[in-house]
CSV table of C-alpha atoms and ligand atoms in Angstrom, one decimal:
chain,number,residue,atom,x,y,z
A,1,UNK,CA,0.0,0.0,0.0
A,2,UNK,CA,1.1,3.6,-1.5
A,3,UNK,CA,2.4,5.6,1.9
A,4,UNK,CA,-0.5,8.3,2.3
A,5,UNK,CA,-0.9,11.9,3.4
A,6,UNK,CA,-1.7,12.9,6.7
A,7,UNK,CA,-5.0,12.9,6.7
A,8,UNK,CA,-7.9,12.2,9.2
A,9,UNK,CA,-10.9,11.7,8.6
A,10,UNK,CA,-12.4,14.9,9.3
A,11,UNK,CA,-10.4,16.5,6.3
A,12,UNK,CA,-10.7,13.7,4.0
A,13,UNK,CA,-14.8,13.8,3.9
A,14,UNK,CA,-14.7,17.9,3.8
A,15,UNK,CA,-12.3,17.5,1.0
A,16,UNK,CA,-14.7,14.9,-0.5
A,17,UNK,CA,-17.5,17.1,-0.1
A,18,UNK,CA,-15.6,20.4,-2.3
A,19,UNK,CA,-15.4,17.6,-5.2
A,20,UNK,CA,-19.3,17.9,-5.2
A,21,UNK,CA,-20.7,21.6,-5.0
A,22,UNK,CA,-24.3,20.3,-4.4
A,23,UNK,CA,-22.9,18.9,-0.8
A,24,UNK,CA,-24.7,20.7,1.7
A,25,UNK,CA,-21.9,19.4,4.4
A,26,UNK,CA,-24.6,17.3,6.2
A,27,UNK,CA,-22.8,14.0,5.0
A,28,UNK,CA,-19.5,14.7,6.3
A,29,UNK,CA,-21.1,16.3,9.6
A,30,UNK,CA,-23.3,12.8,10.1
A,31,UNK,CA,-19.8,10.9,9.4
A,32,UNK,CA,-17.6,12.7,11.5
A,33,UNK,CA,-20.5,11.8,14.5
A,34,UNK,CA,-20.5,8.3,13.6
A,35,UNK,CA,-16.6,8.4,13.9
A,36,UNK,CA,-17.0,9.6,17.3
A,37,UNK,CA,-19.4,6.7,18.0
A,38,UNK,CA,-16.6,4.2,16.5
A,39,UNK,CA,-14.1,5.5,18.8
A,40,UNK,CA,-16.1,5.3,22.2
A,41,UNK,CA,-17.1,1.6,21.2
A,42,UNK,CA,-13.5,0.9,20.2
A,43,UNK,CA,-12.5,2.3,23.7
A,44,UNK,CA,-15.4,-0.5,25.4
A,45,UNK,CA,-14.2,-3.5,23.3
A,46,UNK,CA,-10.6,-2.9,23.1
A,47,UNK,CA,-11.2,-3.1,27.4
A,48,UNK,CA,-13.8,-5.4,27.0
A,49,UNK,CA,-11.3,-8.6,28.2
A,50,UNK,CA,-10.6,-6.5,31.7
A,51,UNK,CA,-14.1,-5.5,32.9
A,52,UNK,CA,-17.1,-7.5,33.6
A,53,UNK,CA,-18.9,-6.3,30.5
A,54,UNK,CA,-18.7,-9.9,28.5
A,55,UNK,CA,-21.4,-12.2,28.9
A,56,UNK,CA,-24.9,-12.1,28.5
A,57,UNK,CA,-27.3,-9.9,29.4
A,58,UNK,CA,-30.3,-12.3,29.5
A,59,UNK,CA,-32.0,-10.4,27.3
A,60,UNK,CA,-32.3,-11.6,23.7
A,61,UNK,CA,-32.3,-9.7,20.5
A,62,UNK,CA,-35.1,-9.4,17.9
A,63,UNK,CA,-34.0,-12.7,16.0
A,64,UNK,CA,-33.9,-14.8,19.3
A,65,UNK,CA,-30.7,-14.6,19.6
A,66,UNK,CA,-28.4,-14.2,22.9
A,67,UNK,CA,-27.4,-10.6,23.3
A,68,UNK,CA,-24.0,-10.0,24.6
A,69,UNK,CA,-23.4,-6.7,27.0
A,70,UNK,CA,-21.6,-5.1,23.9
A,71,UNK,CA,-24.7,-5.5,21.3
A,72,UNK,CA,-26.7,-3.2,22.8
A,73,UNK,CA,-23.9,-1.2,24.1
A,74,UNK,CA,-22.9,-0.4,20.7
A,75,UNK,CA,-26.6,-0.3,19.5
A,76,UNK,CA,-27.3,2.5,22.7
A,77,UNK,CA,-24.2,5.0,21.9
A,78,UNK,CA,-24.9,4.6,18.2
A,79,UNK,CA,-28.5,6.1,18.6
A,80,UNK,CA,-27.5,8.2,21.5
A,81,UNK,CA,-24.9,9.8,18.5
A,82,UNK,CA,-26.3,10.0,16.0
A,83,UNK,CA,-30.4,10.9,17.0
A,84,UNK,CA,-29.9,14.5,18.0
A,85,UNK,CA,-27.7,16.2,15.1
A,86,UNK,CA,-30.4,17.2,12.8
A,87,UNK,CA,-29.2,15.0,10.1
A,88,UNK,CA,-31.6,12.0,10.4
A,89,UNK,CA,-35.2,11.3,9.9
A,90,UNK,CA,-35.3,7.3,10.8
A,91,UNK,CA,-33.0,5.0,11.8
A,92,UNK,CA,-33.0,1.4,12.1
A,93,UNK,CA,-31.1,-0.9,13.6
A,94,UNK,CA,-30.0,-5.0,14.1
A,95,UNK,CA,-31.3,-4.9,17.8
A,96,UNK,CA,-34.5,-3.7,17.6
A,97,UNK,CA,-37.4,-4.8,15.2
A,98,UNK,CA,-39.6,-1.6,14.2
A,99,UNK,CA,-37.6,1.3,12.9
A,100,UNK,CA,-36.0,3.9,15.5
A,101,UNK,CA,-37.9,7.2,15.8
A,102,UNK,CA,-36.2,11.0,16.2
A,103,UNK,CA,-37.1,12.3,19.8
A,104,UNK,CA,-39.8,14.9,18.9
A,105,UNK,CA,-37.6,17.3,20.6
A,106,UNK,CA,-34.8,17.3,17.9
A,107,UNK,CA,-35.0,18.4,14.5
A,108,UNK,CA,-35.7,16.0,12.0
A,109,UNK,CA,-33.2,15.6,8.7
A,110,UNK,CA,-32.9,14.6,5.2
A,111,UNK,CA,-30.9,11.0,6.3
A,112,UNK,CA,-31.8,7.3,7.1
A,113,UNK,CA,-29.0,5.9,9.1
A,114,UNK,CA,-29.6,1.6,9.2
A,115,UNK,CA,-26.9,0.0,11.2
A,116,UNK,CA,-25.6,-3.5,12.8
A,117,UNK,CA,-24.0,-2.0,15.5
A,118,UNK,CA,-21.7,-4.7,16.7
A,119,UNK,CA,-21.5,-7.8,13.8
A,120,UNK,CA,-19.9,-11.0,14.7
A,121,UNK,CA,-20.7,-10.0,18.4
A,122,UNK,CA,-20.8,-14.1,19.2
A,123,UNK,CA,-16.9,-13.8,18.6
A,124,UNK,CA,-16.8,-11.5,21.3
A,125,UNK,CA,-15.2,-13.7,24.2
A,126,UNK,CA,-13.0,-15.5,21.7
A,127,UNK,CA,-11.6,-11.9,21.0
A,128,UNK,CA,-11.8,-12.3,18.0
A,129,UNK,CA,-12.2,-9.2,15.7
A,130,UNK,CA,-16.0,-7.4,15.2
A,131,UNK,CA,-17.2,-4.5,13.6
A,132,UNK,CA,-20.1,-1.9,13.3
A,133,UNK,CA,-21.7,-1.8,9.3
A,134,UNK,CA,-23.7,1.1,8.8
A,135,UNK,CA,-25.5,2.0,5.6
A,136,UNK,CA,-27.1,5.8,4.8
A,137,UNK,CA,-30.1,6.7,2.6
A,138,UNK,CA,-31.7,9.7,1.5
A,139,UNK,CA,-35.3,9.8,2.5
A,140,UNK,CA,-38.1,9.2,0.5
A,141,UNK,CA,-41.0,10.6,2.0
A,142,UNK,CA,-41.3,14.7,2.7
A,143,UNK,CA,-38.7,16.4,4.6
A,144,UNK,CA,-39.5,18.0,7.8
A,145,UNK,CA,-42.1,15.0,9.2
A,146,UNK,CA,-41.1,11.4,11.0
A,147,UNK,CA,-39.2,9.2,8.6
A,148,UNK,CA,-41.2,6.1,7.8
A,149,UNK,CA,-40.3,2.8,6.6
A,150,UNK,CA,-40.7,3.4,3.7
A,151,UNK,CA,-37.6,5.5,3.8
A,152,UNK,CA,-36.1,2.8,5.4
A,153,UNK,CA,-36.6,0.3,2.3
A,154,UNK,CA,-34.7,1.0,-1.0
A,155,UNK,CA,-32.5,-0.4,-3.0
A,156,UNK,CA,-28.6,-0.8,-2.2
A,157,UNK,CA,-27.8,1.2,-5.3
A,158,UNK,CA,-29.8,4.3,-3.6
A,159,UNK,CA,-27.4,4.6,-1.0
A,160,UNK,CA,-25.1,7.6,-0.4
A,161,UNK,CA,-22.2,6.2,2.0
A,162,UNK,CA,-21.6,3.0,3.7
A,163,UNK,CA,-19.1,1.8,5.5
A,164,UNK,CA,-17.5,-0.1,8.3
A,165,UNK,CA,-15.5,-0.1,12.0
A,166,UNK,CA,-13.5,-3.3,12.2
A,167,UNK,CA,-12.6,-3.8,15.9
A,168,UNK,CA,-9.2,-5.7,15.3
A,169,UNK,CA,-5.4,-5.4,15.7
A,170,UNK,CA,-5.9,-2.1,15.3
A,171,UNK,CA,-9.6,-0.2,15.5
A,172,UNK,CA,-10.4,0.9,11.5
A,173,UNK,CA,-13.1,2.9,9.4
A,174,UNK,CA,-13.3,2.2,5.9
A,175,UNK,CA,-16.2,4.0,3.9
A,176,UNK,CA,-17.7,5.1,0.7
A,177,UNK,CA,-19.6,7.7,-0.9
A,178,UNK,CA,-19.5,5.6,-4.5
A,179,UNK,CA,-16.4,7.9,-5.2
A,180,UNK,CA,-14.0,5.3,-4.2
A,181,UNK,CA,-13.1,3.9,-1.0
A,182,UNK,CA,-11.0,5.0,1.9
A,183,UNK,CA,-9.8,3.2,5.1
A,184,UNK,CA,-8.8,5.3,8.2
A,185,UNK,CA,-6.7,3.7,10.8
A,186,UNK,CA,-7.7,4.9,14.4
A,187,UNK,CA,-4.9,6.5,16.4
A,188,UNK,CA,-5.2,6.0,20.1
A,189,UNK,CA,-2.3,8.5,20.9
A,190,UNK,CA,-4.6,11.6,19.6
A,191,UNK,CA,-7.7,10.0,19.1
A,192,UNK,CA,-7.7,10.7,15.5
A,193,UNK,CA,-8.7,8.4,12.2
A,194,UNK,CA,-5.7,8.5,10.0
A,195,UNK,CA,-6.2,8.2,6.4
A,196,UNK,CA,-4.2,4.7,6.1
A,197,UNK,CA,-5.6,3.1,2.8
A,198,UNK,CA,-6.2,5.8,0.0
A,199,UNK,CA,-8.5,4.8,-2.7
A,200,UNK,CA,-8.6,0.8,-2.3
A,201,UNK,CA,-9.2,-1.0,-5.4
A,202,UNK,CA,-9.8,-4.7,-4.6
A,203,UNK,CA,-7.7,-6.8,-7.1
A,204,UNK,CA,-10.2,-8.5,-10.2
A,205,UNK,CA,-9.2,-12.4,-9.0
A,206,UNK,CA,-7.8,-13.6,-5.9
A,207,UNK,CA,-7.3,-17.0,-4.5
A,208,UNK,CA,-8.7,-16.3,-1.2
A,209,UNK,CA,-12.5,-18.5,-0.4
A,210,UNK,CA,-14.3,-17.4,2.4
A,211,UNK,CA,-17.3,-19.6,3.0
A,212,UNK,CA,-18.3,-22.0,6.4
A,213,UNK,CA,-17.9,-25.2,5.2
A,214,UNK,CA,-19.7,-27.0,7.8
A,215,UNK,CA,-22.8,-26.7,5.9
A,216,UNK,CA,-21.7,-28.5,3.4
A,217,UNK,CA,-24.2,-31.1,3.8
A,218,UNK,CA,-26.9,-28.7,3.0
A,219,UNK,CA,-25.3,-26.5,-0.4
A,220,UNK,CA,-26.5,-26.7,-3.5
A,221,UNK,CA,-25.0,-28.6,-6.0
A,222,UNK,CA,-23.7,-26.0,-8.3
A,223,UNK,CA,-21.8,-24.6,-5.2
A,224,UNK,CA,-20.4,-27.8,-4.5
A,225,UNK,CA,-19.2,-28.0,-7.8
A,226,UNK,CA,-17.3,-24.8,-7.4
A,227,UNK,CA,-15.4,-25.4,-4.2
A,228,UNK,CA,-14.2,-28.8,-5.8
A,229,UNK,CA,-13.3,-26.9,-8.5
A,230,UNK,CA,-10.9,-24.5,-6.5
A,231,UNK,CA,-9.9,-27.3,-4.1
A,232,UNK,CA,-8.4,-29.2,-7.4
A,233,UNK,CA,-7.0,-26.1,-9.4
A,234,UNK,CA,-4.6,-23.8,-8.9
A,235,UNK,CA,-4.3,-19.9,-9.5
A,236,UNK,CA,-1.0,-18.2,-10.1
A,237,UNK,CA,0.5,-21.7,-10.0
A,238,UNK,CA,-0.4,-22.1,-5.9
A,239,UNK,CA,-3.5,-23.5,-4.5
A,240,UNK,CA,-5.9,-21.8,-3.4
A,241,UNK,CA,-6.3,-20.9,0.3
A,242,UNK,CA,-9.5,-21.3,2.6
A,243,UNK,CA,-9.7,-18.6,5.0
A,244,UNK,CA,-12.9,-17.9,7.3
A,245,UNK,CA,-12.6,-15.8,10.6
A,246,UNK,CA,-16.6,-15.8,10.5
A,247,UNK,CA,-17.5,-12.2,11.6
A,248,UNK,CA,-18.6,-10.4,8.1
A,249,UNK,CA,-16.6,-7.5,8.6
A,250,UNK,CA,-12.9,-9.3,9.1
A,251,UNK,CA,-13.6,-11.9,6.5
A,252,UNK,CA,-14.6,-8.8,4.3
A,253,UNK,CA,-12.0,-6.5,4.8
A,254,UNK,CA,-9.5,-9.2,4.4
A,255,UNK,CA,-11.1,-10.0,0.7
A,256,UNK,CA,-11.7,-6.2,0.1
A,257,UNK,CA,-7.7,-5.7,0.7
A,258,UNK,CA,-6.2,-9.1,-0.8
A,259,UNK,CA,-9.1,-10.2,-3.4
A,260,UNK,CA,-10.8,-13.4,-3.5
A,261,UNK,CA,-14.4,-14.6,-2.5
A,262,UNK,CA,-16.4,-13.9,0.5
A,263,UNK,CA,-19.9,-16.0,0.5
A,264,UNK,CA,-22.6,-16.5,2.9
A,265,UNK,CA,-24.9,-18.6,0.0
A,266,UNK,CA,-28.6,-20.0,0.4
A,267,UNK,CA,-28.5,-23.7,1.4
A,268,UNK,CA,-31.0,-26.3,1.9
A,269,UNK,CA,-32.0,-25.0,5.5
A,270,UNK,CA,-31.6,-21.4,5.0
A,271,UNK,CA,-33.1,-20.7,1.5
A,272,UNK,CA,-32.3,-16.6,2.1
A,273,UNK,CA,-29.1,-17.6,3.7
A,274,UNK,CA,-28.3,-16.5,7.2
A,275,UNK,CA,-27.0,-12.3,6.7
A,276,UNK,CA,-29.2,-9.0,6.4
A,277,UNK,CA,-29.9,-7.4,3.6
A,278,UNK,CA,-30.4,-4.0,4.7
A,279,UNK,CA,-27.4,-3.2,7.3
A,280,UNK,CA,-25.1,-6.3,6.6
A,281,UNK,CA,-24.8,-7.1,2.4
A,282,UNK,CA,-26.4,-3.8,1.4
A,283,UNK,CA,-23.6,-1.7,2.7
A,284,UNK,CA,-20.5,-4.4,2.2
A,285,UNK,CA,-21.5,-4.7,-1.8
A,286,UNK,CA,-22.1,-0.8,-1.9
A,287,UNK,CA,-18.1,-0.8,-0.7
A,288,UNK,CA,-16.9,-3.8,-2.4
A,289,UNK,CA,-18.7,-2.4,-6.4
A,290,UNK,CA,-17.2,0.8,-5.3
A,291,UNK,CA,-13.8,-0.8,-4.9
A,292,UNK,CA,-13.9,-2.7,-8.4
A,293,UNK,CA,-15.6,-5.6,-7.4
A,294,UNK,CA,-19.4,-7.6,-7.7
A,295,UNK,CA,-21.9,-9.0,-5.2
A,296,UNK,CA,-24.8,-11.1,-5.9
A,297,UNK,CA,-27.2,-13.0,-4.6
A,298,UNK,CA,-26.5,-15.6,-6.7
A,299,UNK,CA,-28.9,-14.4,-9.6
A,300,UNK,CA,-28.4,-10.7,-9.3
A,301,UNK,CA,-26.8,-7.9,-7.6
A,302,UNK,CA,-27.7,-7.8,-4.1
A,303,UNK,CA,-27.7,-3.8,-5.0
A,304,UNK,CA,-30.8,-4.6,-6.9
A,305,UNK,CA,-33.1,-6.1,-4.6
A,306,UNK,CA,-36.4,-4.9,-3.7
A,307,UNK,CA,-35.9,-5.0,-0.2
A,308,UNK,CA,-39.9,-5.8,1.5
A,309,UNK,CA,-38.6,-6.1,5.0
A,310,UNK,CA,-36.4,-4.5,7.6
A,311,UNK,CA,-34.6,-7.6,9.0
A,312,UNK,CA,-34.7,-9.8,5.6
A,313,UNK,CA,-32.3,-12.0,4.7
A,314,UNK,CA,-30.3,-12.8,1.5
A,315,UNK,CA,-27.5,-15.4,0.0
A,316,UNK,CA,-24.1,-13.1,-1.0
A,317,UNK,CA,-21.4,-13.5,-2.4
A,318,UNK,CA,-19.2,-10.9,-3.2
A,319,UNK,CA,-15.0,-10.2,-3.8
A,320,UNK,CA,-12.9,-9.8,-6.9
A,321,UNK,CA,-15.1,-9.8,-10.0
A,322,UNK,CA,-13.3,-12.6,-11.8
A,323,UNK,CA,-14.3,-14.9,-8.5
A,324,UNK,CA,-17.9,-13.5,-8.5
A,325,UNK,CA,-17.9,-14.1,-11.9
A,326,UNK,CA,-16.8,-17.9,-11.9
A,327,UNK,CA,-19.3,-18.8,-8.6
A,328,UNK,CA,-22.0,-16.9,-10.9
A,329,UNK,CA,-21.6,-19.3,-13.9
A,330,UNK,CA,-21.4,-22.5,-11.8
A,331,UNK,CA,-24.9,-21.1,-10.0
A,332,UNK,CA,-26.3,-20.5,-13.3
A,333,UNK,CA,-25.7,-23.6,-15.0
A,334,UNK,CA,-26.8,-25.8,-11.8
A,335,UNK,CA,-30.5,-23.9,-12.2
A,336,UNK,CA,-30.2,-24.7,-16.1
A,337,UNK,CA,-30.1,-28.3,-14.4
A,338,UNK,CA,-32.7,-28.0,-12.5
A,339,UNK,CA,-35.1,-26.6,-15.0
A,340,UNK,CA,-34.1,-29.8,-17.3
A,341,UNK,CA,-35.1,-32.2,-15.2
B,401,P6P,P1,-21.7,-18.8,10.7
B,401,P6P,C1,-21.7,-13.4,12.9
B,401,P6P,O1,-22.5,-14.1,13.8
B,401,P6P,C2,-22.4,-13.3,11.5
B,401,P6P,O2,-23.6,-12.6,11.7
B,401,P6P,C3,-21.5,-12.7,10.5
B,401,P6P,O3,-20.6,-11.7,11.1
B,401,P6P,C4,-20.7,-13.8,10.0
B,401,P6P,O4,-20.2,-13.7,8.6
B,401,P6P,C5,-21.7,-15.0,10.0
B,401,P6P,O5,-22.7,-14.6,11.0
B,401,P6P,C6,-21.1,-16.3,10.5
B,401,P6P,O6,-22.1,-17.3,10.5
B,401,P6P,O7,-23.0,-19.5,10.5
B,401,P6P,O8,-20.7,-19.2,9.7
B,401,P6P,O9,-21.2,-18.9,12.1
């Protein structure tokens, strides 16, 4: 990677916003606050080994599931950020099942901020890195009243800016406004996002799969056929490498930044696969098709879908285009298959 200038983050979206005079300054005001959110969840999870804040809360979370301290930690100081600074009419979140309202007292913006505050939170006592994915939409519906949900449901390809926090190694924000992408890494020293990957173009092939082979029992043929085909071939003369962390935002960052495959596909139990379309594959293929790479569902671009509900899910698999491509073809010609016999 190219050395950068010093840059934080602060500078980088004000510069980004001079490149488009119809900016009113309200996107990089709205990202600056959501770095500020990223650096006081940093602080809790980087600590989160020393103080009694792992474990379960006893509560569960809209899907059923077991919600760690740090879920709704995250989920809380995200809203608590982010509700008050005029830029939002809605918000919605993985933690909670309606859409999240703007206290009447506060003004109401032009924004639709949908979030998973803390993905691949079941890793969290493993230590094992986590991130926040959020996802920003225009509104739909006339400014100056509530945001509904119908602002809340469009398209991927509507979005203005998405990004990511990866809680790792080190703590880093990587977003996009569709002009490209740019990761910040988070200095503790002075608190300040330092621009530390400038304009990431994910490589067109890679050798990198990323996919939870423990459901093999219940893929689909045509995927079976694939990851035979890359356990048997080689690329570049060298095998190619299986490599799952499984929390989204790690094993997506690593394919963003080295190529290869990412997939969380449809199988015979889950037919939508297992990840969220609206604040998990929206806003990781927003990044990766900004970065020179695809994502699909498997038929089409996630990008594309009509979303009908908040919290549905959809089969993706996204990385380097010539990889998307390949897994595309082998998809297609299993349904040809199926429809001949
Ligand atoms: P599995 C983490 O729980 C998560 O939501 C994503 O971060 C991750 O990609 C996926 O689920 C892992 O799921 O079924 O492979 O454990």
């Amino acid at each position: 990677m190219k050395p950068t200038r010093f840059m934080t983050l602060n500078r980088h979206i004000l510069e980004g916003e001079k490149m488009h005079p119809e900016a009113t300054g309200e996107l990089s005001a709205l990202l600056s606050q959501l770095s500020m959110a990223a650096k006081v969840i940093s602080l809790e999870v980087n600590k989160a080994g020393l103080v009694d804040i792992l474990g379960f809360t006893g509560d569960s979370n809209v899907h059923g599931e077991q919600v760690k301290k740090l879920d709704m930690f995250a989920h809380e100081i995200l809203i608590r950020a982010m509700d008050h600074g005029g830029h939002f009419c809605v918000m919605a979140s993985e933690e909670e099942e309606d859409i999240i309202r703007i206290p009447q007292k506060h003004k109401i913006g032009k924004y639709v901020l949908l979030f998973d505050p803390l993905d691949g939170s079941s890793n969290i006592d493993a230590n094992v890195s986590i991130g926040t994915i959020f996802s920003i939409l225009k509104r739909v519906t006339p400014d100056g009243k509530p945001g509904t949900i119908e602002d809340c449901l469009q398209e991927g390809y509507k979005q203005v800016a998405a990004g990511y926090v990866l809680y790792g190694s080190s703590t880093m924000l990587v977003y996009t406004t569709g002009h490209g992408v740019y990761g910040f890494t988070l200095d503790p020293a002075f608190g300040e996002f330092l621009l530390s990957h400038d304009n990431i173009q994910i490589p067109e092939n890679g050798r990198i799969y990323s996919i939870n082979e423990g459901n093999y029992l219940y893929w689909h043929n045509g995927l079976k056929k694939y990851i035979k085909y890359l356990q048997s071939n080689t690329y570049d003369d060298k095998p190619y490498q299986a490599r799952y962390i499984g929390s989204m935002v790690a094993d997506v960052h690593r394919t963003l930044l080295y190529g290869g495959i990412f997939m969380y596909p449809a199988d015979k139990r889950n037919p939508n696969g297992k990840l969220r379309l609206m604040y998990e594959c929206n806003p990781m293929s927003f990044l990766i098709e900004s970065a020179g790479g695809r994502a699909i569902d498997g038929k089409r671009r996630i990008l594309e879908i009509v979303p009908k509900d908040l919290h549905q899910r959809t089969p993706i698999y996204l990385g380097s285009k010539k990889c998307v491509d390949l897994i595309e073809s082998y998809l297609k010609e299993d349904e040809e298959n199926k429809g001949g016999n």
